[in-house]
Coordinates of C-alpha atoms in Angstrom, one line a residue:
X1 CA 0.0 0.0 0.0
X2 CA 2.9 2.3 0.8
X3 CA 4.8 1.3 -2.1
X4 CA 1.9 2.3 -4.1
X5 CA 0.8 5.5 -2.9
X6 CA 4.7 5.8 -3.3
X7 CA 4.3 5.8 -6.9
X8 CA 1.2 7.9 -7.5
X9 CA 3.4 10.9 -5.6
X10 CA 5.7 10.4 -7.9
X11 CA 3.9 10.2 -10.4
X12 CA 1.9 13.4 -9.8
X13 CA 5.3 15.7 -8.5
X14 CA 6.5 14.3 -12.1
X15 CA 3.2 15.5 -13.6
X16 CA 3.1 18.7 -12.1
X17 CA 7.1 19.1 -12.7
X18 CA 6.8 18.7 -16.5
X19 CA 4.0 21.2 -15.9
X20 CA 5.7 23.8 -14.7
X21 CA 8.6 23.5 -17.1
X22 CA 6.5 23.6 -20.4
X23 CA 4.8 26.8 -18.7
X24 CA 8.0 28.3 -17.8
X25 CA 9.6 27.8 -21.3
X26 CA 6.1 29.5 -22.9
X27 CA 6.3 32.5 -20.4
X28 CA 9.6 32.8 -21.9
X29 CA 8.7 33.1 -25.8
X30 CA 5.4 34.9 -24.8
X31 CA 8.0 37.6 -22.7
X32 CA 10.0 37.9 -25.9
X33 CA 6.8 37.8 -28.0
X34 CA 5.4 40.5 -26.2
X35 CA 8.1 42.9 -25.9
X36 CA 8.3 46.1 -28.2
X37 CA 10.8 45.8 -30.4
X38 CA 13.3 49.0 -30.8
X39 CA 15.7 49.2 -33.9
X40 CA 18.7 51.4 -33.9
X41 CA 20.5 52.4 -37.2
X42 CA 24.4 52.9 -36.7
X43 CA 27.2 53.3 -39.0
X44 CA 30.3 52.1 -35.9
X45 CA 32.1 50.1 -37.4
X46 CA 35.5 48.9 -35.8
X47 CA 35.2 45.9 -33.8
X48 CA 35.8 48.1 -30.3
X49 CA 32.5 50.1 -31.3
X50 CA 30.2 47.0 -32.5
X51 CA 31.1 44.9 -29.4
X52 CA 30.1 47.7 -27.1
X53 CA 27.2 48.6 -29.0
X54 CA 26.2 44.8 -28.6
X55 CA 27.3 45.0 -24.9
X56 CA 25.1 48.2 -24.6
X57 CA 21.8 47.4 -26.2
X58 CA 22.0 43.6 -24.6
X59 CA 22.5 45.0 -21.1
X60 CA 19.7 47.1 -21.7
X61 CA 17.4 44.1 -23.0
X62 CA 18.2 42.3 -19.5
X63 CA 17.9 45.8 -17.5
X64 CA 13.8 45.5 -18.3
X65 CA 10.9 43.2 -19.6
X66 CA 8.8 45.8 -21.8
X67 CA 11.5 46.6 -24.9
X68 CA 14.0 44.6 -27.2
X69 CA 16.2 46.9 -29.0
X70 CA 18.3 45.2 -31.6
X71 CA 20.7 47.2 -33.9
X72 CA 21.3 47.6 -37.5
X73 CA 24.8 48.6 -39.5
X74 CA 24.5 51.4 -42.1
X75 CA 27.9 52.2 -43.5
X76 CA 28.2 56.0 -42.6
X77 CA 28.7 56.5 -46.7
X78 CA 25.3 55.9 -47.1
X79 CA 24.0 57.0 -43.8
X80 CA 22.3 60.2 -45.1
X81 CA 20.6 58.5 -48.1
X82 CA 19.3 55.5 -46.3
X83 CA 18.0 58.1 -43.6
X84 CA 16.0 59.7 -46.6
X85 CA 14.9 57.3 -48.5
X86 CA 13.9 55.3 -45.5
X87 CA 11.8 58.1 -44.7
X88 CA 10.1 58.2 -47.9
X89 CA 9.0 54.4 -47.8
X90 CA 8.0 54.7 -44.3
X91 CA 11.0 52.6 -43.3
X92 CA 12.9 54.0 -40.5
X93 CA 14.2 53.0 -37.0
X94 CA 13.2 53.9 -33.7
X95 CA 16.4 55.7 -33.1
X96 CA 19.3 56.8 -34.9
X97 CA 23.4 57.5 -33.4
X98 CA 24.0 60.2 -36.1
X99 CA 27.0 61.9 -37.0
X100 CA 26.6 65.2 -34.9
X101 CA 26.9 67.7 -38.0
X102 CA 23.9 65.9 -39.7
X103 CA 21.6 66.8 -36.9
X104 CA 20.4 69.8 -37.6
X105 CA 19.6 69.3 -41.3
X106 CA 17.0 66.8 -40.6
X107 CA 15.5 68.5 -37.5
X108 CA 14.7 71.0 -40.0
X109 CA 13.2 68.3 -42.1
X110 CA 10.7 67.5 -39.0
X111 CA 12.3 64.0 -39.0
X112 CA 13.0 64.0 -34.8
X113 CA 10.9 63.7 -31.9
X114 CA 11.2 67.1 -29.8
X115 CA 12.4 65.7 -26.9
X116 CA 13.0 68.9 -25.0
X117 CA 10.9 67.9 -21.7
X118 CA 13.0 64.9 -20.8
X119 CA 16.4 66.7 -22.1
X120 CA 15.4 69.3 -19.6
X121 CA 16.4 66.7 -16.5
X122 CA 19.8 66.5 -17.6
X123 CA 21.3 69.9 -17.1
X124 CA 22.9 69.8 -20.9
X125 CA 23.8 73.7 -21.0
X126 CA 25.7 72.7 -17.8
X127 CA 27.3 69.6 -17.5
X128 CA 28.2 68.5 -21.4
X129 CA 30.5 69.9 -23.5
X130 CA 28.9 73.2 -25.2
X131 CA 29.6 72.1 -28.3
X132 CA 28.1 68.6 -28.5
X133 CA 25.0 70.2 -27.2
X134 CA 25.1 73.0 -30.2
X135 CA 24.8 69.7 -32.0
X136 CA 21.2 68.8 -30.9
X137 CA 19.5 72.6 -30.1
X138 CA 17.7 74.0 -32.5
X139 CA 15.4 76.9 -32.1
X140 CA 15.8 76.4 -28.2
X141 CA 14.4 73.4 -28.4
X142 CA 16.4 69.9 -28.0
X143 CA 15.7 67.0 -30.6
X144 CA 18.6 64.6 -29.2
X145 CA 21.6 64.1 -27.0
X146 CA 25.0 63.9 -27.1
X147 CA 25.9 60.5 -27.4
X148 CA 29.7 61.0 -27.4
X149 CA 32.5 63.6 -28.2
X150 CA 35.7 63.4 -30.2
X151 CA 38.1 65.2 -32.1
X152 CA 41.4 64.2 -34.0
X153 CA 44.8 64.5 -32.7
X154 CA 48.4 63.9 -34.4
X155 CA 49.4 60.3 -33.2
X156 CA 52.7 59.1 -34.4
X157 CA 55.1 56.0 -34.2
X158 CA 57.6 56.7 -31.0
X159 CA 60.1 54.4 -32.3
X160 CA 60.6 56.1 -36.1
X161 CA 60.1 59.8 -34.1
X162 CA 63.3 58.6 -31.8
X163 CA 65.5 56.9 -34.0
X164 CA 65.2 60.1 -36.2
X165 CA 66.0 62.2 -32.7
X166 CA 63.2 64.4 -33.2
X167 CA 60.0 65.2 -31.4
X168 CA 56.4 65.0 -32.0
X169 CA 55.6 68.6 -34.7
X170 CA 53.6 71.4 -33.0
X171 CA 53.3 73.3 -35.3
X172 CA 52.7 73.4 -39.3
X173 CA 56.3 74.3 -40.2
X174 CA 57.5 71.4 -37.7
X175 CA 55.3 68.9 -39.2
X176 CA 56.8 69.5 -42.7
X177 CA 60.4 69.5 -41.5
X178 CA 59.5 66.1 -39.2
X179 CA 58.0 64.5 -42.1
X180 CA 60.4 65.2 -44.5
X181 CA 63.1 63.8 -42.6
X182 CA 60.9 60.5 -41.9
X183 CA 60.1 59.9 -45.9
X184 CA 62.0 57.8 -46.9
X185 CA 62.6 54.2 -48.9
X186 CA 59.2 53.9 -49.4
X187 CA 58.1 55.3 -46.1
X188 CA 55.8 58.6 -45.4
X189 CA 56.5 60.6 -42.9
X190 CA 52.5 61.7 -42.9
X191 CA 48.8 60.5 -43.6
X192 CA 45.2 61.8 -43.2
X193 CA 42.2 60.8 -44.9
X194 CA 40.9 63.0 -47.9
X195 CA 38.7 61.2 -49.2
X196 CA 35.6 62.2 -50.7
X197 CA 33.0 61.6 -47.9
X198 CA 32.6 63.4 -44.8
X199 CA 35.2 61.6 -43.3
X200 CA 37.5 64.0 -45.9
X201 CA 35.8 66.5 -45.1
X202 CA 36.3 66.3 -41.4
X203 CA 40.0 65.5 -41.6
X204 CA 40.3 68.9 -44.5
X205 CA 38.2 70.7 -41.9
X206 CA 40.7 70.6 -38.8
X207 CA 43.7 72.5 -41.4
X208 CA 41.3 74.7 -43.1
X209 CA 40.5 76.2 -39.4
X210 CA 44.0 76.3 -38.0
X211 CA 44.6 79.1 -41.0
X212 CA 41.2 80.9 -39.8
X213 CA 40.3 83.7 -37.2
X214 CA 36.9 82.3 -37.3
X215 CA 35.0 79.4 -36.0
X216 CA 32.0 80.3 -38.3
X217 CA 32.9 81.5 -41.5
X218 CA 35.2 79.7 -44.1
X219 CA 37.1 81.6 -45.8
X220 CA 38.9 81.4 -49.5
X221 CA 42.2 82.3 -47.7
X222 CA 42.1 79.9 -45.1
X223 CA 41.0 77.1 -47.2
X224 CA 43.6 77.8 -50.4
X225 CA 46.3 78.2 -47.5
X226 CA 45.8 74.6 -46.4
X227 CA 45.1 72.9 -49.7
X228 CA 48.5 74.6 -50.5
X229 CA 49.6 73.2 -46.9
X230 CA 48.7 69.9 -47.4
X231 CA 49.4 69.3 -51.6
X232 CA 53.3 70.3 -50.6
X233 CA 53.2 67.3 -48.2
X234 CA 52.5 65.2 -51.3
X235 CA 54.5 67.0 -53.5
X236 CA 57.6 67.0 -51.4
X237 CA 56.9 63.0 -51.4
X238 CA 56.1 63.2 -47.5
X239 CA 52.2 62.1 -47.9
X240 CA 51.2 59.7 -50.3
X241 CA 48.4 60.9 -53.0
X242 CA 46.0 57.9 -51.8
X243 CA 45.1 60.1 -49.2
X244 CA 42.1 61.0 -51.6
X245 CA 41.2 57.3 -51.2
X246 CA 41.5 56.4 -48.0
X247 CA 38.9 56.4 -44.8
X248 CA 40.4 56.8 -41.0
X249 CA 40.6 53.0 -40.9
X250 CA 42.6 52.8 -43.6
X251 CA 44.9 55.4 -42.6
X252 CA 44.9 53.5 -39.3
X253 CA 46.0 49.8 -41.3
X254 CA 48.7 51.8 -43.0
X255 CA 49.9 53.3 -39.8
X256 CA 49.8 49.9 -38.0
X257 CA 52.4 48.4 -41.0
X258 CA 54.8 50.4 -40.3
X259 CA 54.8 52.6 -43.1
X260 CA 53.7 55.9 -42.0
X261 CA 55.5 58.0 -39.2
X262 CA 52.3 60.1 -38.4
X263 CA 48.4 60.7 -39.4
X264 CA 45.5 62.7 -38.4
X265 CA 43.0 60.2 -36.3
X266 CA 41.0 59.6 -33.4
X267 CA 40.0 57.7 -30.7
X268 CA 38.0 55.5 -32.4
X269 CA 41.4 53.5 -34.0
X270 CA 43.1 53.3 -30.2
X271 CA 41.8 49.8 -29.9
X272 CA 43.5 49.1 -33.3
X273 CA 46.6 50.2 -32.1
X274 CA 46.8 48.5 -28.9
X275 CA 45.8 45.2 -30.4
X276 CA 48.8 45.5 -32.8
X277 CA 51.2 46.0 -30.4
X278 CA 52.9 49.2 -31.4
X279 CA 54.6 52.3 -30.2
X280 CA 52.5 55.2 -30.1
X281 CA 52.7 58.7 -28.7
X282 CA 49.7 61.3 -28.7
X283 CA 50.6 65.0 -29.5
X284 CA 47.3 68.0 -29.9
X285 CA 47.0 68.6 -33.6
X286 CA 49.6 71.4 -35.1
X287 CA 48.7 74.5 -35.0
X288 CA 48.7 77.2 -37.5
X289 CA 47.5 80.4 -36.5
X290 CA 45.9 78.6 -33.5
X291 CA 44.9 75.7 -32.5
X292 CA 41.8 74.2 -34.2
X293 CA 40.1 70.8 -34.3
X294 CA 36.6 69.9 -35.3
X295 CA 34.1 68.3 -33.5
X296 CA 33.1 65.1 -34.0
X297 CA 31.3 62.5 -32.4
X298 CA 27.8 61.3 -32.5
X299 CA 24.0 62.1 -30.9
X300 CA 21.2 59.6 -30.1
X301 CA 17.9 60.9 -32.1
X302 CA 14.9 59.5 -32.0
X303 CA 12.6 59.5 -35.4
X304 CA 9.2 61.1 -35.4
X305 CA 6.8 59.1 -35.3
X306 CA 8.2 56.0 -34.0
X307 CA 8.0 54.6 -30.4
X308 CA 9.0 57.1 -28.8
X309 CA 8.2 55.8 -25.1
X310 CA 10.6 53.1 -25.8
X311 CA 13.0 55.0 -27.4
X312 CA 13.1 57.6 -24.2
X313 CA 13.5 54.7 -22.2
X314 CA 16.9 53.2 -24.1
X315 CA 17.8 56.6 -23.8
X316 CA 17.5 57.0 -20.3
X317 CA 19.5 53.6 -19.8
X318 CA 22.5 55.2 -21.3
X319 CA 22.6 59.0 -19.7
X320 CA 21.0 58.2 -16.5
X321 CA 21.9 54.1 -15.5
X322 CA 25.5 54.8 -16.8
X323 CA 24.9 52.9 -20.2
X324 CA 27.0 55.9 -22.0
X325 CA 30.1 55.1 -20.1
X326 CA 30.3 51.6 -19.9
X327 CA 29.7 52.2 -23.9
X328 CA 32.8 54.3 -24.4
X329 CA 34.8 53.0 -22.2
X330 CA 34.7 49.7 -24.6
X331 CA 34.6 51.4 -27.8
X332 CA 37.8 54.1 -26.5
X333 CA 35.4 56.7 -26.7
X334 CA 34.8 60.0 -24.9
X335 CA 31.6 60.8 -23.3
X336 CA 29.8 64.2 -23.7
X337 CA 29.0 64.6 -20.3
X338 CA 31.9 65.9 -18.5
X339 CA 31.6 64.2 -15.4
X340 CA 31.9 60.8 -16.7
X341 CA 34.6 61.9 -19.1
X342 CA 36.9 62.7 -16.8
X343 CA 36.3 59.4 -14.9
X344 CA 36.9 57.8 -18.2
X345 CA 40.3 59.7 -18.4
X346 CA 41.4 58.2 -15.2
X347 CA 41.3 54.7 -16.6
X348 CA 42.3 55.7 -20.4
X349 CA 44.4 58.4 -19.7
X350 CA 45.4 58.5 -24.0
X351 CA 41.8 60.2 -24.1
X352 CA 43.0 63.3 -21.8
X353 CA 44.0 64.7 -25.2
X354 CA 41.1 64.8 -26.8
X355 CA 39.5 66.4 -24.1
X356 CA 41.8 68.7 -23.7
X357 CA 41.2 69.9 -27.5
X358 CA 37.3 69.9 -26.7
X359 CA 37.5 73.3 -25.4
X360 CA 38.4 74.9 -28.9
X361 CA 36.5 72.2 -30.7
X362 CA 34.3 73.7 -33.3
X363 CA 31.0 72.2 -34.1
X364 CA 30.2 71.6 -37.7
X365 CA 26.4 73.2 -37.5
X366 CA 28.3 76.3 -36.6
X367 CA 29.8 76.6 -39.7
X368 CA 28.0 79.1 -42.3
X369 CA 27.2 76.8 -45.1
X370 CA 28.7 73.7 -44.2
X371 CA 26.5 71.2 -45.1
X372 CA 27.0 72.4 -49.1
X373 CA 30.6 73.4 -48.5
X374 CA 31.2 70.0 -46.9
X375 CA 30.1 67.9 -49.8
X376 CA 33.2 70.4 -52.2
X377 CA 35.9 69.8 -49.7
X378 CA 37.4 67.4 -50.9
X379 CA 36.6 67.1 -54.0
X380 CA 38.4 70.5 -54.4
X381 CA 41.2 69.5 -52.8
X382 CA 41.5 66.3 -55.1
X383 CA 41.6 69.1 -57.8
X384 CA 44.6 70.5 -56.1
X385 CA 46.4 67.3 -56.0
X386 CA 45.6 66.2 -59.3
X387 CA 47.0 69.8 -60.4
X388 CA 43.6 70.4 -62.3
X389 CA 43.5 73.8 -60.1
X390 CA 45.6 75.8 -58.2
X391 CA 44.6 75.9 -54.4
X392 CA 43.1 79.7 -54.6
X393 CA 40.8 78.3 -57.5
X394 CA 40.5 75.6 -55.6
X395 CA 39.1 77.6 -52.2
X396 CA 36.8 79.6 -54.8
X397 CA 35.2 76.2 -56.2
X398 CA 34.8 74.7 -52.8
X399 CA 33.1 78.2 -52.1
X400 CA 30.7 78.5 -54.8

C-alpha cells in the first residue's frame, strides 16, 4: 500500500514538474513575443565600437521586460541616403546615433521627436561639452543628445620619431620638416584621410580652421592656404596621393604596418593600435595660426513618429543608469557629459587629449554653409592634387 501511494506521488510531482517547465519555457517566448521591439540604425564600425554597441543594447534588454532593441549597420557613406529614402518608404528606426553635424539638417526636415521635456532633466547647458549640445539645439528646443565627443589629434610612431632624434611637430612648419626627414625608402613621414565623404571633409576641416580667425565662416584664404599646406606634403613626397582614397581605418592599417611616421585620427582607431602592439605617442594637432580641431562624435535621435516611449527609455538607460560610459569605455570613446569623461580619463588616460582639445572644438552646425561646402571639400582639394586647379581656384570652387 505504501509502495503504491509511493508511486502515485511520484507520479503526480513528475506531472506537475513537466507542468511547470513547459509553462516556464512558454512564459519565456510569450515575454520575448510581447516585448516592443526597438531598432537602432548605426554606422560604428571597428570591432571596439560594435562589441560595445552589442554589450550596450543587450545590457539594456536584460535591465527591463517591456523593450528589445536590436541594432542595424549602415555604412556612414550611405547614412544620409538610407535616412532619406527610408523616410520616404516609411522605413525608419526607432532611433538613430547620427554623426553630430547631420543633426540639424534633418530636425529642419521635422524628422525628430522634440524631446525637449526629458532633455530638460539633464542639465545639458551645464554639465556637457557646449559644443556637443550645439549639435542637438535647435530653435531652443532639443531633438537629441550627445551621445559622445571626439576630435582628432596627431598620433605618431615613437620608435621612427626617436630613431630620427626628433619630437612630436607642434606646429605646421614642424610637421613639414619632421616629415620630411621620416620619408624615406618607401616610407611617409604623414597621412590623413581626404577622401571624398565626410570623413574627408572632417580631416580637411581641422587644417582649413587652423589658418582661420573664425570658428563660423570659411574663408577662401584659409582654405587655399591649407590645400596649398597639405598638396606640398604630397608634393615633397612626405604624404602619399592615396590620401584622396583612404577612410580613418585605412589610414589607421597603413599606420599599424609600419609605413607611415604620423596621421590625423581619433580615438576610435586606439583599440587598433593597442591590439597591434605598437609604439604610439599622442601629440594635440599642429597648429597654425591657432589651434583648431573639429568636432566630432555622434548624438542619439529618435525618429518622429516612432515609439518614442521606448525610445526615451533606451535613452535613459545610457545617460541616467551609466549605459553611456560603460559604452565608451569599450569602444575608447569620450563621453559628452563631462563628469563621466573625466572618470573615463582616469582609466584611459590616452583620451585626456582629446578632451583637452574639446575646449576649442568647433562644431560643424556652426559653420556658415557647411552642409553644401562640406560635400566640395574634398573634392576640391583632389583638384589640387591632381593639379587640375591651383589651391586659390581651388578655395573659390569649394566656395561657390
Amino acid at each position: 500500500m505504501k509502495k503504491g501511494l509511493k508511486l502515485i506521488t511520484l507520479a503526480m510531482c513528475m506531472a506537475i514538474t513537466n507542468t511547470a517547465c513547459g509553462r516556464s519555457t512558454s512564459d519565456v517566448e510569450n515575454t520575448l513575443d510581447e516585448k516592443e521591439q526597438l531598432l537602432i540604425w548605426s554606422y560604428y564600425e571597428t570591432e571596439a565600437q560594435a562589441n560595445g554597441l552589442d554589450k550596450l543594447t543587450a545590457s539594456f534588454n536584460k535591465s527591463q521586460d517591456k523593450y528589445q532593441v536590436s541594432w542595424e549597420y549602415v555604412p556612414m557613406t550611405e547614412f544620409d541616403k538610407k535616412i532619406s529614402r527610408a523616410y520616404t518608404e516609411q522605413e525608419l528606426p526607432d532611433v538613430v546615433i547620427i554623426d553630430n553635424p547631420d543633426m540639424k539638417k534633418f530636425i529642419q526636415l521635422d524628422m525628430f521627436e522634440d524631446i525637449s521635456e526629458y532633455a530638460s532633466t539633464l542639465n545639458l547647458d551645464t554639465d556637457y561639452y557646449e559644443a556637443s549640445v550645439d549639435t542637438i539645439k535647435y530653435n531652443d528646443k532639443y531633438y537629441g543628445v550627445p551621445f559622445n565627443s571626439n576630435n582628432v589629434c596627431l598620433i605618431y610612431r615613437s620608435d621612427l620619431l626617436k630613431a630620427a632624434g626628433v619630437t612630436s611637430p607642434k606646429t605646421w612648419d614642424e610637421l613639414s620638416e619632421t616629415a620630411k626627414l621620416l620619408s624615406k625608402d618607401g616610407s611617409y613621414g604623414f597621412l590623413m584621410s581626404a577622401m571624398d565623404s565626410e570623413q574627408g571633409s572632417f580631416q580637411l576641416l581641422s587644417w582649413v580652421m587652423a589658418a582661420s580667425d573664425s570658428d563660423t565662416q570659411l574663408t577662401r584664404e584659409a582654405i587655399s592656404e591649407s590645400y596649398d599646406y597639405l598638396a606640398g606634403l604630397i608634393k615633397d613626397g612626405c604624404m602619399p596621393a592615396d590620401c584622396l582614397n583612404y577612410s580613418q581605418t585605412d589610414i589607421a592599417r597603413r599606420f599599424i604596418e609600419g609605413d607611415i611616421a604620423m596621421m590625423e585620427n581619433g580615438p576610435w582607431v586606439f583599440p587598433m593600435l593597442d591590439e597591434a602592439g605598437i609604439s604610439y605617442g599622442l601629440s594635440p594637432m599642429p597648429m597654425n595660426k591657432r589651434n583648431a580641431v573639429i568636432l566630432g562624435g555622434e548624438n542619439l535621435g529618435i525618429i518622429k513618429g516612432k515609439n518614442v516611449e521606448g525610445s526615451i527609455e533606451f535613452i535613459k538607460y545610457c545617460m541616467e543608469q551609466g549605459g553611456t560610459e560603460r559604452f565608451c569605455s569599450d569602444a575608447n570613446l569620450l563621453p559628452s557629459r563631462i563628469k563621466s569623461a573625466n572618470k573615463i580619463i582616469v582609466d584611459n588616460p590616452k583620451l585626456e587629449i582629446i578632451s583637452q582639445q574639446m575646449n576649442y572644438a568647433i562644431p560643424r552646425t556652426g559653420i556658415d554653409g557647411y552642409s553644401r561646402i562640406s560635400k566640395q571639400l574634398p573634392k576640391s582639394f583632389a583638384d589640387v592634387v591632381t593639379g587640375e586647379l591651383t589651391p586659390d581656384e581651388a578655395a573659390g570652387k569649394t566656395l561657390n
